Short mmCIF file of N, CA, C and O in Angstrom, two decimals:
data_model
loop_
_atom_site.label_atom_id
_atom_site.label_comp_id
_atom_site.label_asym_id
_atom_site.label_seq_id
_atom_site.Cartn_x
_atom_site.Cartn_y
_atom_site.Cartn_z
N UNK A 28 -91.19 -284.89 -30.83
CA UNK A 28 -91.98 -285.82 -30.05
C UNK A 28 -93.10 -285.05 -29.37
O UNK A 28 -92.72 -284.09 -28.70
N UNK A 29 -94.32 -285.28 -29.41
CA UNK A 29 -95.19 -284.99 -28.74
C UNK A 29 -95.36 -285.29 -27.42
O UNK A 29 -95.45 -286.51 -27.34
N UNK A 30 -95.47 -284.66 -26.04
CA UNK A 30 -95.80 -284.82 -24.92
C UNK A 30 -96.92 -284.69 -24.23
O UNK A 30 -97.37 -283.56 -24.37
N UNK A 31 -97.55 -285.37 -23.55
CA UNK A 31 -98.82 -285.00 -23.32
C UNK A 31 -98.45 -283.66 -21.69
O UNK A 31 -97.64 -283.75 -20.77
N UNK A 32 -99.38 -282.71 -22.00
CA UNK A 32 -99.77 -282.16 -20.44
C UNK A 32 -99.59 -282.88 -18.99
O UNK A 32 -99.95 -284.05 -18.89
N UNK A 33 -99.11 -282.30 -18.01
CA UNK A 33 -99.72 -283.29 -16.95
C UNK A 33 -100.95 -283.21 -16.14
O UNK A 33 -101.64 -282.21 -16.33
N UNK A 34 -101.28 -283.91 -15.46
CA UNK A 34 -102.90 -283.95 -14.90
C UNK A 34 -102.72 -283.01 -13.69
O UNK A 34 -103.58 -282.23 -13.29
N UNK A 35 -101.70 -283.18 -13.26
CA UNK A 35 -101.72 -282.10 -12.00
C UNK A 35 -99.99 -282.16 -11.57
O UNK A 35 -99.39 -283.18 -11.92
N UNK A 36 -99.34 -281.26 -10.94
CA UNK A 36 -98.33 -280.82 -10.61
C UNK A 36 -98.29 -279.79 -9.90
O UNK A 36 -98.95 -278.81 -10.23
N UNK A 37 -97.28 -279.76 -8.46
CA UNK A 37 -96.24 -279.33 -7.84
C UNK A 37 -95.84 -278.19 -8.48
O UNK A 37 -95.41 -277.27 -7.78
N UNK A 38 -95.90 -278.05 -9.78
CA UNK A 38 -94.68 -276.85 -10.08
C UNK A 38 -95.59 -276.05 -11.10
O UNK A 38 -95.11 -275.25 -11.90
N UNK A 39 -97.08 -276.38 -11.00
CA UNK A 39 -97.84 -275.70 -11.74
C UNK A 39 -98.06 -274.30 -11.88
O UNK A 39 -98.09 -273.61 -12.90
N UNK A 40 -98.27 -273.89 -10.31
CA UNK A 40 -98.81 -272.66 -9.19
C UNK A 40 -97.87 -271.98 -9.12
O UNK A 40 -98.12 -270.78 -8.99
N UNK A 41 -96.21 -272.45 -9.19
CA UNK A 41 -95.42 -271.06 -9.27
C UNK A 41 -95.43 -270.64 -10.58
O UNK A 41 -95.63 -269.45 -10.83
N UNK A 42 -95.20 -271.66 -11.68
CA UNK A 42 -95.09 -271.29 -13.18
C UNK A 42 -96.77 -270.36 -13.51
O UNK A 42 -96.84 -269.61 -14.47
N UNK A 43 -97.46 -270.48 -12.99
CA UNK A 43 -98.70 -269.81 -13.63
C UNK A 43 -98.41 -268.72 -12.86
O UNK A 43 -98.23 -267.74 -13.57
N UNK A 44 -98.27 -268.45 -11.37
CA UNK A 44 -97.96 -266.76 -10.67
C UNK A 44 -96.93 -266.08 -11.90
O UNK A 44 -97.22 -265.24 -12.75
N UNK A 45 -95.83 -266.68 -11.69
CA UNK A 45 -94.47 -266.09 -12.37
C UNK A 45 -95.15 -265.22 -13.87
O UNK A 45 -95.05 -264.03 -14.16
N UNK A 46 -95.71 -266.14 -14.50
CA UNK A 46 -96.39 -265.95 -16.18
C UNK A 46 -97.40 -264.90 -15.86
O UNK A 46 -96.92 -263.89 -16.38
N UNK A 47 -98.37 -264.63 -15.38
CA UNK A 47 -99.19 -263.52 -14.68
C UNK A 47 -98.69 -262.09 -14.47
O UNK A 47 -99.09 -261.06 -15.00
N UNK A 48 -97.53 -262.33 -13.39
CA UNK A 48 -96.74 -261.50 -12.96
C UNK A 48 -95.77 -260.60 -14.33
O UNK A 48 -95.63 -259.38 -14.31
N UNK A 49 -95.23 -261.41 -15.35
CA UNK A 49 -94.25 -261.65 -15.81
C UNK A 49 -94.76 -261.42 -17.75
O UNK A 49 -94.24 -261.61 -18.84
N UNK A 50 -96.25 -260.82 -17.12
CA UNK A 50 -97.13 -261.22 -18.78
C UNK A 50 -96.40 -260.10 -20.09
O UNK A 50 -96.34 -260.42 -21.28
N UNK A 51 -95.99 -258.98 -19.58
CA UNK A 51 -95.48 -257.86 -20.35
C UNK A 51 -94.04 -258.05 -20.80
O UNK A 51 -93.58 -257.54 -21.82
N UNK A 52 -93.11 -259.10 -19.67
CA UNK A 52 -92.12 -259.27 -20.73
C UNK A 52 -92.00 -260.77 -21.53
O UNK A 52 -91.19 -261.19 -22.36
N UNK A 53 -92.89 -261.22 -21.06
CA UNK A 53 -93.41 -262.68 -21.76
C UNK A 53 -93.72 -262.05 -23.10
O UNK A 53 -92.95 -262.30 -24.03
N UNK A 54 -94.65 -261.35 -23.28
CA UNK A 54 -95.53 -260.74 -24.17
C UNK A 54 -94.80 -260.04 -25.55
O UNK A 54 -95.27 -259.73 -26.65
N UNK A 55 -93.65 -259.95 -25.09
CA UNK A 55 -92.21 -258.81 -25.86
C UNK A 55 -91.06 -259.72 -26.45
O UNK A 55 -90.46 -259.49 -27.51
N UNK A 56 -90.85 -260.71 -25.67
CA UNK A 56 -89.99 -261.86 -25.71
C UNK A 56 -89.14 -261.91 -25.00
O UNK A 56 -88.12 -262.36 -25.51
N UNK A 57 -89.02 -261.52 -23.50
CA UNK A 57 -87.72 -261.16 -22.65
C UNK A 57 -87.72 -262.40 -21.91
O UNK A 57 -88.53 -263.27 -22.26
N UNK A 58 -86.96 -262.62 -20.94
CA UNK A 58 -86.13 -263.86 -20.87
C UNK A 58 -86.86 -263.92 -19.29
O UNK A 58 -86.71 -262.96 -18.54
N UNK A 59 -87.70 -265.18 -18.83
CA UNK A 59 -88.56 -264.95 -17.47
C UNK A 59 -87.69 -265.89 -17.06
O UNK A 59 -86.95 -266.61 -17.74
N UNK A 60 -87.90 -265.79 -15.30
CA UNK A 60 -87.17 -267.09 -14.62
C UNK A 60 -87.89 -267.17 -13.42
O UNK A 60 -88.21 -266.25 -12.67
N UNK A 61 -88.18 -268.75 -13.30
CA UNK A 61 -89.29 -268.79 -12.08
C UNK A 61 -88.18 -269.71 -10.94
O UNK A 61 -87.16 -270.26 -11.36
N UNK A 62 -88.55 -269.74 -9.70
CA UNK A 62 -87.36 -270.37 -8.89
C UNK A 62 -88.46 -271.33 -8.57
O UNK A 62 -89.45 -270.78 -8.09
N UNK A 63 -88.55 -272.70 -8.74
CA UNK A 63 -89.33 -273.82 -7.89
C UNK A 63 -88.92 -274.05 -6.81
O UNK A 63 -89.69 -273.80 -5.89
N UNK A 64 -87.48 -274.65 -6.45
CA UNK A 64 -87.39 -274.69 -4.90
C UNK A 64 -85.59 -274.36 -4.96
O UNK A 64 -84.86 -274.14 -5.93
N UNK A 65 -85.37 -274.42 -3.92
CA UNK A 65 -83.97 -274.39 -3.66
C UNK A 65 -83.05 -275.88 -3.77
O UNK A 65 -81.92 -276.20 -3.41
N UNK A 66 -84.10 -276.51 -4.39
CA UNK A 66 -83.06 -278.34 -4.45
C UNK A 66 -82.45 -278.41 -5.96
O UNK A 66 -82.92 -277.80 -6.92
N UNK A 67 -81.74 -278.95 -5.97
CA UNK A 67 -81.14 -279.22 -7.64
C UNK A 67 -81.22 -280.59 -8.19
O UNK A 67 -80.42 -281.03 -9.01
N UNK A 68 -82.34 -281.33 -7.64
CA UNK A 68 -83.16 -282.54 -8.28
C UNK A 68 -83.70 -282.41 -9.33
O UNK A 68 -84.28 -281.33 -9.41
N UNK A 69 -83.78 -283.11 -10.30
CA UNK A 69 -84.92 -282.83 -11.26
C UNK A 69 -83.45 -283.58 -12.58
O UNK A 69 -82.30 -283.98 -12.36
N UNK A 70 -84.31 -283.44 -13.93
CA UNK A 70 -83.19 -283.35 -15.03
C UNK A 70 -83.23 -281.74 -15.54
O UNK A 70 -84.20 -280.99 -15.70
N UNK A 71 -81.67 -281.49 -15.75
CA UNK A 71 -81.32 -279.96 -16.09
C UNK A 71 -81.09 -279.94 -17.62
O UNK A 71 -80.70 -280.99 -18.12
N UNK A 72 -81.28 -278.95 -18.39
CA UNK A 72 -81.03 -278.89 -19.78
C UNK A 72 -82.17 -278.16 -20.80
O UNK A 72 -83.24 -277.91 -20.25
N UNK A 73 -82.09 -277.91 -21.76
CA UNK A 73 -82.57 -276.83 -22.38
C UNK A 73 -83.75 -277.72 -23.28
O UNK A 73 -83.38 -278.70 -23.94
N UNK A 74 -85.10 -277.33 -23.26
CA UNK A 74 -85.83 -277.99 -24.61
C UNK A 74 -86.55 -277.17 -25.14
O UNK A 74 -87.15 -276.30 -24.52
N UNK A 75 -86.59 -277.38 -26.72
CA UNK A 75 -87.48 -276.25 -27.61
C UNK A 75 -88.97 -277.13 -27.15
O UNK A 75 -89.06 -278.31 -26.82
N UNK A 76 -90.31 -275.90 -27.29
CA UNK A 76 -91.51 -276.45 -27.24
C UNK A 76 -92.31 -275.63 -27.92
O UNK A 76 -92.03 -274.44 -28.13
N UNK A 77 -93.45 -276.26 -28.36
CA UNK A 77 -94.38 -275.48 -29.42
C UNK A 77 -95.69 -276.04 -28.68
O UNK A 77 -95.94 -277.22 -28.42
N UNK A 78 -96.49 -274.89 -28.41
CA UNK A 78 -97.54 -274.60 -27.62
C UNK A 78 -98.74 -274.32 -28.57
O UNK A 78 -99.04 -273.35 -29.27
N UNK A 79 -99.36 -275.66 -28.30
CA UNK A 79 -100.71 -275.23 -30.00
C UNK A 79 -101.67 -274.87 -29.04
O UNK A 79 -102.06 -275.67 -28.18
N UNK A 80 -102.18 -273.41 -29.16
CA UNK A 80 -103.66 -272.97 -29.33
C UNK A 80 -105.04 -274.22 -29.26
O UNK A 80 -106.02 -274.33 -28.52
N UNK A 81 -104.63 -274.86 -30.17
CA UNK A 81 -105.75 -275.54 -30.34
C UNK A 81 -106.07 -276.92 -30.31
O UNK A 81 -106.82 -277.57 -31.02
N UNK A 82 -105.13 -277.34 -29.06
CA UNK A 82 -104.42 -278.63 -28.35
C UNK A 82 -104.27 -278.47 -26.94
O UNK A 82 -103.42 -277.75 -26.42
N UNK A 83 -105.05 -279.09 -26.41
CA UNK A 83 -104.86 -278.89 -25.23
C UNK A 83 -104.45 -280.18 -24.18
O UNK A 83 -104.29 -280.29 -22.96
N UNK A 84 -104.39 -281.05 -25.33
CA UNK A 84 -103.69 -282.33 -24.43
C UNK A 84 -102.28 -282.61 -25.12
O UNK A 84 -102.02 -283.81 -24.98
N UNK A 85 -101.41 -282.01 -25.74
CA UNK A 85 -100.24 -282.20 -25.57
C UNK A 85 -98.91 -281.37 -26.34
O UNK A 85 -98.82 -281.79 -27.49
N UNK A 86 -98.50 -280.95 -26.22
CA UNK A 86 -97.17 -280.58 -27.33
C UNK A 86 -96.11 -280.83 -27.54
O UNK A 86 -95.35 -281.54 -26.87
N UNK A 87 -95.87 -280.10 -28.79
CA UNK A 87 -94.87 -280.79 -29.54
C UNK A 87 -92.59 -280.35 -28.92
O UNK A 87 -92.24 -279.73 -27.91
N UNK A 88 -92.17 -280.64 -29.40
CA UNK A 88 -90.94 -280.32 -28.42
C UNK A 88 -89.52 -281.12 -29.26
O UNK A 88 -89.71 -282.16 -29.89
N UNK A 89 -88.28 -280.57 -29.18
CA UNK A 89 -87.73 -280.86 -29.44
C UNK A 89 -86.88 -282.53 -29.23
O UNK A 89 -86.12 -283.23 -29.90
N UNK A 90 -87.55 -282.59 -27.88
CA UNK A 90 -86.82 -283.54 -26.99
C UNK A 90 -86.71 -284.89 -27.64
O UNK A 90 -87.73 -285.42 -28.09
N UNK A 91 -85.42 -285.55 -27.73
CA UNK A 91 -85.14 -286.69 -28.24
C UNK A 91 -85.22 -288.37 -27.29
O UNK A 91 -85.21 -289.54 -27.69
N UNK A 92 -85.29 -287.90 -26.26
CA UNK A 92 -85.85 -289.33 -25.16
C UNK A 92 -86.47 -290.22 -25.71
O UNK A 92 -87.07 -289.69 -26.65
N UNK A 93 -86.75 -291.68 -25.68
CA UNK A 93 -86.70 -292.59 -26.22
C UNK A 93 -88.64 -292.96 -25.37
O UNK A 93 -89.65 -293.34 -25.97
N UNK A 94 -88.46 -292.59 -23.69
CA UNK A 94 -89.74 -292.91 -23.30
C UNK A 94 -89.97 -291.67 -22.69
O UNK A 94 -89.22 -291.09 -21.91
N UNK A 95 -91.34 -291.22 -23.19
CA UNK A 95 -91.86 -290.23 -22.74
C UNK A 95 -92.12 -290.07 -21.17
O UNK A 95 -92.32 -289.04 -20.54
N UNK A 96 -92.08 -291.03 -20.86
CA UNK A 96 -92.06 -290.63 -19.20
C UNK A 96 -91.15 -290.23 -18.50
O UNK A 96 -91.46 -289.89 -17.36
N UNK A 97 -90.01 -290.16 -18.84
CA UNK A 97 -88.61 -289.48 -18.65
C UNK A 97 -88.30 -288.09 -18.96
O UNK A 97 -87.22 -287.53 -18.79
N UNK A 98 -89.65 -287.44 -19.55
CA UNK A 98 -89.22 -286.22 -19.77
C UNK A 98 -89.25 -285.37 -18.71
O UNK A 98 -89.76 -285.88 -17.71
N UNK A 99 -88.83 -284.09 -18.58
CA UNK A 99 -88.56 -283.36 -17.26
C UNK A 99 -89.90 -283.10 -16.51
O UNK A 99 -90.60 -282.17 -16.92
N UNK A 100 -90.19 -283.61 -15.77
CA UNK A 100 -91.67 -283.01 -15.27
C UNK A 100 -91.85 -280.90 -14.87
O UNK A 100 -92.78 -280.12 -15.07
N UNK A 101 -90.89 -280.77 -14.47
CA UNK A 101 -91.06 -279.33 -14.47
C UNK A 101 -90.99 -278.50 -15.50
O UNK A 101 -91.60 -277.43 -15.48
N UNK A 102 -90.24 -278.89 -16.56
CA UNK A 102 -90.79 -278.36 -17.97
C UNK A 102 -92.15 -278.39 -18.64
O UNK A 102 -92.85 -277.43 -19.00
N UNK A 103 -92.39 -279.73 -18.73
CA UNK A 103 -93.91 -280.27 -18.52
C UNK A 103 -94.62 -279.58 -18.22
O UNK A 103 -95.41 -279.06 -19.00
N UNK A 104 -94.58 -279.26 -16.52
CA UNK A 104 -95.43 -278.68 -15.96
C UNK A 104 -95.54 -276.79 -16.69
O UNK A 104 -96.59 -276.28 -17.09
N UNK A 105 -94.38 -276.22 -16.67
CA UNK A 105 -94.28 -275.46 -17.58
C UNK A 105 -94.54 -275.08 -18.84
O UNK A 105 -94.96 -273.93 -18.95
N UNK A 106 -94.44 -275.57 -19.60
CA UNK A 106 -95.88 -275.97 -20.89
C UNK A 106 -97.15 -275.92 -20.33
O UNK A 106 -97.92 -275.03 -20.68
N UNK A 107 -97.60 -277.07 -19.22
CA UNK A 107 -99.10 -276.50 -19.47
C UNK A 107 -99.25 -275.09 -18.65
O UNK A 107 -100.43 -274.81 -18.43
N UNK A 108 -98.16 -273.99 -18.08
CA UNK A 108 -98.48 -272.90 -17.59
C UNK A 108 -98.60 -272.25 -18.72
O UNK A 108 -99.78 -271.94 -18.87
N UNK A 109 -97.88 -271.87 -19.65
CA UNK A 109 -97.85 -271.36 -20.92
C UNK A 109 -99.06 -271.52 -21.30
O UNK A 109 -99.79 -270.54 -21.49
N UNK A 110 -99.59 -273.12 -21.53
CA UNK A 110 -100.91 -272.84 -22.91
C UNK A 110 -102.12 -272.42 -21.86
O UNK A 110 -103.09 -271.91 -22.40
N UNK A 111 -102.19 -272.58 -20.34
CA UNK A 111 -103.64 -272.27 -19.29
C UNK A 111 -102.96 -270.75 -19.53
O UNK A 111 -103.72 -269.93 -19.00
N UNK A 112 -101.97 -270.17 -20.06
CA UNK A 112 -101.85 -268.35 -19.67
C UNK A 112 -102.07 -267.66 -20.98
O UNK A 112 -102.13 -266.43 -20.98
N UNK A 113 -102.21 -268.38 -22.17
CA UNK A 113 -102.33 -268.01 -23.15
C UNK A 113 -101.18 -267.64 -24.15
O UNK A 113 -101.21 -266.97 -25.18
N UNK A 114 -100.19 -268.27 -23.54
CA UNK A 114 -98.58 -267.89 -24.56
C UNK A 114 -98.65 -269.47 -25.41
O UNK A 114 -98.32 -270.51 -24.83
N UNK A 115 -99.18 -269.45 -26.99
CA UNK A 115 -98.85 -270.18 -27.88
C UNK A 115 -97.55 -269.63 -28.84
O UNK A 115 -97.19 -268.50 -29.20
N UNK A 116 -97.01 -271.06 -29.09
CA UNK A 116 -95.93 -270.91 -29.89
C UNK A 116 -94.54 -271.54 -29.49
O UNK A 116 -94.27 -272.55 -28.84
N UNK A 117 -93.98 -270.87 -29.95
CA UNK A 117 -92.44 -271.77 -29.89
C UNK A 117 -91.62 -271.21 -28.89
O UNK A 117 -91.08 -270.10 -28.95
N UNK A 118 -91.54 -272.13 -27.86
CA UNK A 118 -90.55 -271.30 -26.77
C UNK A 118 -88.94 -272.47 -26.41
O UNK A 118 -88.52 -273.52 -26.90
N UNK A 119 -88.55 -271.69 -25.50
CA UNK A 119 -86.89 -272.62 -25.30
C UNK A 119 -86.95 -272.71 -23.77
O UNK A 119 -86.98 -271.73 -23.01
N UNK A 120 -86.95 -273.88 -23.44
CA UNK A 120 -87.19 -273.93 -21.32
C UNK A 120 -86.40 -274.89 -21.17
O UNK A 120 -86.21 -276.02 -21.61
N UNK A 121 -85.84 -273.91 -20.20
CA UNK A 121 -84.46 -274.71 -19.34
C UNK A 121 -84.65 -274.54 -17.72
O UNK A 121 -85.19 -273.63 -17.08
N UNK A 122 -83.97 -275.84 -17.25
CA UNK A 122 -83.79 -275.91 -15.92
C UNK A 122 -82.92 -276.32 -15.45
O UNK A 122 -82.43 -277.33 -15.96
N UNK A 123 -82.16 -275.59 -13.98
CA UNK A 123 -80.90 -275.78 -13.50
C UNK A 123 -81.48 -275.38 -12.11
O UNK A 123 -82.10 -274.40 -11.70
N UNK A 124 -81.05 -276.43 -11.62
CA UNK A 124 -80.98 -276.57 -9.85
C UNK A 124 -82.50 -275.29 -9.44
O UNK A 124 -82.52 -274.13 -9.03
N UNK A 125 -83.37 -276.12 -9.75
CA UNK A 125 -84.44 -275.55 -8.90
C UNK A 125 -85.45 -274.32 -9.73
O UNK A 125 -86.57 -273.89 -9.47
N UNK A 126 -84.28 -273.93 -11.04
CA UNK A 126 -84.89 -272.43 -11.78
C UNK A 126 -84.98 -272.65 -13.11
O UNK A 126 -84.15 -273.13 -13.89
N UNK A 127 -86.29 -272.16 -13.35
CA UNK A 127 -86.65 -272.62 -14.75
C UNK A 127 -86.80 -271.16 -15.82
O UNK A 127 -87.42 -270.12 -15.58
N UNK A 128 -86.07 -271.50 -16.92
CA UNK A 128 -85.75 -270.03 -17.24
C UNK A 128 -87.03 -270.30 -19.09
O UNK A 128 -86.75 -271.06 -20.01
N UNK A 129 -88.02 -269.58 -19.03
CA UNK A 129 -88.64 -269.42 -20.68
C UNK A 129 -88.32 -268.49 -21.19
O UNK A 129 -88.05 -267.49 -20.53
N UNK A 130 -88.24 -268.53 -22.91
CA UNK A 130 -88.02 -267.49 -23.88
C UNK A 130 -88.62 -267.60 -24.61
O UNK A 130 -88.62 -268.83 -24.69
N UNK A 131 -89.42 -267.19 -25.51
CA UNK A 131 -89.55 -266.99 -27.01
C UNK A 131 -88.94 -266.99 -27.90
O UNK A 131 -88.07 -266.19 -28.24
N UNK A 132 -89.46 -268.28 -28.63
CA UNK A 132 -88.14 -268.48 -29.38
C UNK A 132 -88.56 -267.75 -31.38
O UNK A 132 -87.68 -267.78 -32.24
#
C-alpha cells in the first residue's frame, strides 16, 4: 500500500536529529532507536517501508490496513525523516511505547 508523507508532524524533529546524529550507523545498516516521548500512545508494531529517491509524496510499505488514515503517524513521520536525510530503500520501523527503532532491511 502506498502512503502518502505527512504535511507536518510532532515527531519529525526528533527522527531527523536522531538520523543526522546516527548517519554512520544508518549508513552500515545498524539498528537506530529514537525515543519520542515517554507515553505509550500511539499503534505499536513492526512495518516494512521502501523509500523512493524519486517520490517525494509517498511510499510504499508493507502495511495491510484497510484505511490509510489509520496508519501509525510516527512511522509516517519517520519515513519522511528517512527520504528529507537521504536514506532510500527498504527499511523495517517499529514502535513500542514512545521508541521507534529503524533498520535496513
Amino acid at each position: 500500500m502506498k502512503i502518502k508523507y505527512p504535511v507536518r508532524s510532532n515527531f519529525l524533529a526528533p527522527c531527523l536529529k536522531v538520523l543526522k546524529e546516527d548517519r554512520n550507523k544508518m549508513s552500515t545498516g545498524g539498528w537506530v532507536s529514537i525515543q519520542l516521548s515517554s507515553r505509550s500512545d500511539g499503534y505499536p508494531g513492526t512495518i516494512q517501508v521502501c523509500i523512493d529517491e524519486s517520490n517525494p509524496i509517498d511510499f510504499d510499505t508493507d502495511w495491510t490496513g484497510k484505511d490509510s488514515t489509520r496508519f501509525p503517524v510516527r512511522i509516517r513521520a519517520t519515513a519522511l525523516a528517512l527520504y528529507q536525510s537521504g536514506f532510500f530503500g527498504a527499511y523495517q520501523i517499529s514502535h513500542r511505547k514512545g521508541v521507534i527503532g529503524i533498520n535496513k532491511s
